[in-house]
Amino acid sequence: MITFEQVSVQYPDAAAPALAGVDLTIPEGELCLLVGPSGAGKSTLLGTVSGLVPHFTGGTLHGRVTVAGRDTRRHRPRDLADLVGTVGQDPGAQFVTDTVEEELAYGMESLGLAPAVMRRRVEETLDLLGLAELRNRPLAALSGGQRQRVAIGSVLTVHPRVLVLDEPTSALDPGAAEEVLAVVQRLVHDLGTTVLLAEHRLERVVQYADRILLLPGDGRPAQLGDPAEVLAQ
Ligand code: ADP
Ligand code: ADP
């Protein structure tokens, strides 16, 4: 589903590349966990998948990243939105409407779907993410975990095949973090969505992962293995 071929990213003025010679394949329908210390290159790697790198961050990308066969360097992030949904650490920063239901509908508005299809997708997503009772709730009145679920829902209504989550639980307490991770795991199992999730606290997310990629800090992912293998080391 996602392939990296000899991918390097160099930011201007940086002494060392943020990513160096990355070769990887992430299969469809798996939750791939990207772990590593702050500054290791996790956001950069996610950015090459969503197209934020190189289009919006000033890094120079060498090599090739493809998602479902599409070269992310050749498309602006907006043109990849039907394929890759991206949610950052601060969900509030990407809200553009006032209520839960409006926010879930917003992402679809540029897709040219029939109103009935849009309504059905909103209903499906409200159910899937456990948000049905909050549909008319102002976004400003939501808890952290609820906000993060709405942010995920707002990209899911577009039906992306890949979901990119950058430390989605960093601002959440353990209970709310579990609530969000359980939802993400359900997406992988029920919809076959491929998820790439970055996190610096391995212990918080390891139980949800199908595959773990360690970024130790030198720009080279150390390993792509299953969680039991990685934890045994
Ligand atoms: P992580 O997500 O693991 O914290 P990042 O991908 O954000 O790591 O950063 C990797 C390295 O690249 C760090 O040294 C960081 O300072 C640098 N970096 C990240 N984004 C930029 C940018 N837009 N411009 C210059 N340097 C950057
Ligand atoms: P459409 O809205 O294009 O008519 P549906 O809403 O009926 O299509 O969904 C088509 C398929 O996509 C169904 O099998 C459904 O389970 C699945 N699906 C629903 N929501 C999502 C989602 N957020 N991401 C990926 N697949 C989804």
Short mmCIF file of C-alpha atoms in Angstrom, two decimals, residues 27-116:
data_model
loop_
_atom_site.label_atom_id
_atom_site.label_comp_id
_atom_site.label_asym_id
_atom_site.label_seq_id
_atom_site.Cartn_x
_atom_site.Cartn_y
_atom_site.Cartn_z
CA PRO A 27 1.06 -3.58 3.63
CA GLU A 28 -2.60 -2.72 3.23
CA GLY A 29 -4.93 -3.01 6.22
CA GLU A 30 -2.32 -2.86 8.95
CA LEU A 31 -1.68 -0.49 11.80
CA CYS A 32 1.99 0.40 11.50
CA LEU A 33 3.41 2.10 14.56
CA LEU A 34 6.30 4.48 14.10
CA VAL A 35 8.23 4.91 17.35
CA GLY A 36 11.31 6.90 18.19
CA PRO A 37 12.50 9.83 20.29
CA SER A 38 11.57 13.42 19.61
CA GLY A 39 13.45 14.69 16.56
CA ALA A 40 14.01 11.20 15.12
CA GLY A 41 12.13 11.99 11.92
CA LYS A 42 8.67 10.56 12.63
CA SER A 43 6.73 13.63 11.47
CA THR A 44 8.98 13.89 8.44
CA LEU A 45 8.31 10.28 7.46
CA LEU A 46 4.55 10.80 7.89
CA GLY A 47 4.84 14.01 5.88
CA THR A 48 6.32 12.18 2.90
CA VAL A 49 3.20 9.99 2.86
CA SER A 50 0.66 12.81 3.18
CA GLY A 51 2.62 15.01 0.76
CA LEU A 52 3.39 17.72 3.34
CA VAL A 53 7.06 16.91 2.67
CA PRO A 54 8.28 18.39 0.39
CA HIS A 55 5.35 20.62 -0.57
CA PHE A 56 4.90 22.50 2.70
CA THR A 57 7.97 22.07 4.87
CA GLY A 58 10.96 23.17 2.87
CA GLY A 59 12.71 19.79 3.06
CA THR A 60 14.25 18.30 -0.06
CA LEU A 61 12.99 14.80 -0.81
CA HIS A 62 15.09 12.29 -2.72
CA GLY A 63 13.87 8.86 -3.69
CA ARG A 64 10.24 7.87 -4.07
CA VAL A 65 7.21 7.41 -1.81
CA THR A 66 4.11 5.85 -3.33
CA VAL A 67 0.66 5.35 -1.85
CA ALA A 68 -1.54 2.95 -3.82
CA GLY A 69 0.87 3.49 -6.70
CA ARG A 70 0.70 7.29 -6.57
CA ASP A 71 3.97 9.16 -6.17
CA THR A 72 3.31 11.62 -3.32
CA ARG A 73 5.88 14.09 -4.63
CA ARG A 74 3.92 14.54 -7.83
CA HIS A 75 0.70 15.51 -6.03
CA ARG A 76 -0.20 18.35 -3.71
CA PRO A 77 -1.62 17.12 -0.37
CA ARG A 78 -5.06 18.37 -1.40
CA ASP A 79 -4.95 16.12 -4.46
CA LEU A 80 -4.13 13.13 -2.27
CA ALA A 81 -6.95 13.84 0.21
CA ASP A 82 -9.18 11.11 -1.19
CA LEU A 83 -6.38 8.60 -0.65
CA VAL A 84 -4.57 9.78 2.48
CA GLY A 85 -6.30 11.31 5.51
CA THR A 86 -4.00 13.13 7.92
CA VAL A 87 -4.68 14.12 11.53
CA GLY A 88 -2.14 16.09 13.53
CA GLN A 89 -1.42 16.33 17.24
CA ASP A 90 -3.79 19.21 17.81
CA PRO A 91 -7.18 18.28 16.37
CA GLY A 92 -8.67 21.66 17.21
CA ALA A 93 -6.24 23.28 14.79
CA GLN A 94 -7.93 21.58 11.84
CA PHE A 95 -11.56 22.22 12.80
CA VAL A 96 -13.33 24.52 10.38
CA THR A 97 -16.98 24.33 11.49
CA ASP A 98 -18.92 24.61 14.78
CA THR A 99 -20.52 21.24 15.52
CA VAL A 100 -19.60 17.56 15.35
CA GLU A 101 -21.98 16.78 12.50
CA GLU A 102 -20.91 19.79 10.41
CA GLU A 103 -17.28 18.89 10.89
CA LEU A 104 -17.82 15.33 9.67
CA ALA A 105 -19.58 16.61 6.55
CA TYR A 106 -17.11 19.34 5.71
CA GLY A 107 -14.31 17.23 4.24
CA MET A 108 -16.66 15.70 1.67
CA GLU A 109 -17.92 18.99 0.32
CA SER A 110 -15.30 19.26 -2.40
CA LEU A 111 -15.88 15.68 -3.60
CA GLY A 112 -19.07 16.38 -5.52
CA LEU A 113 -21.07 13.61 -3.81
CA ALA A 114 -24.85 13.43 -3.83
CA PRO A 115 -26.39 14.85 -0.63
CA ALA A 116 -27.85 11.44 0.25
#
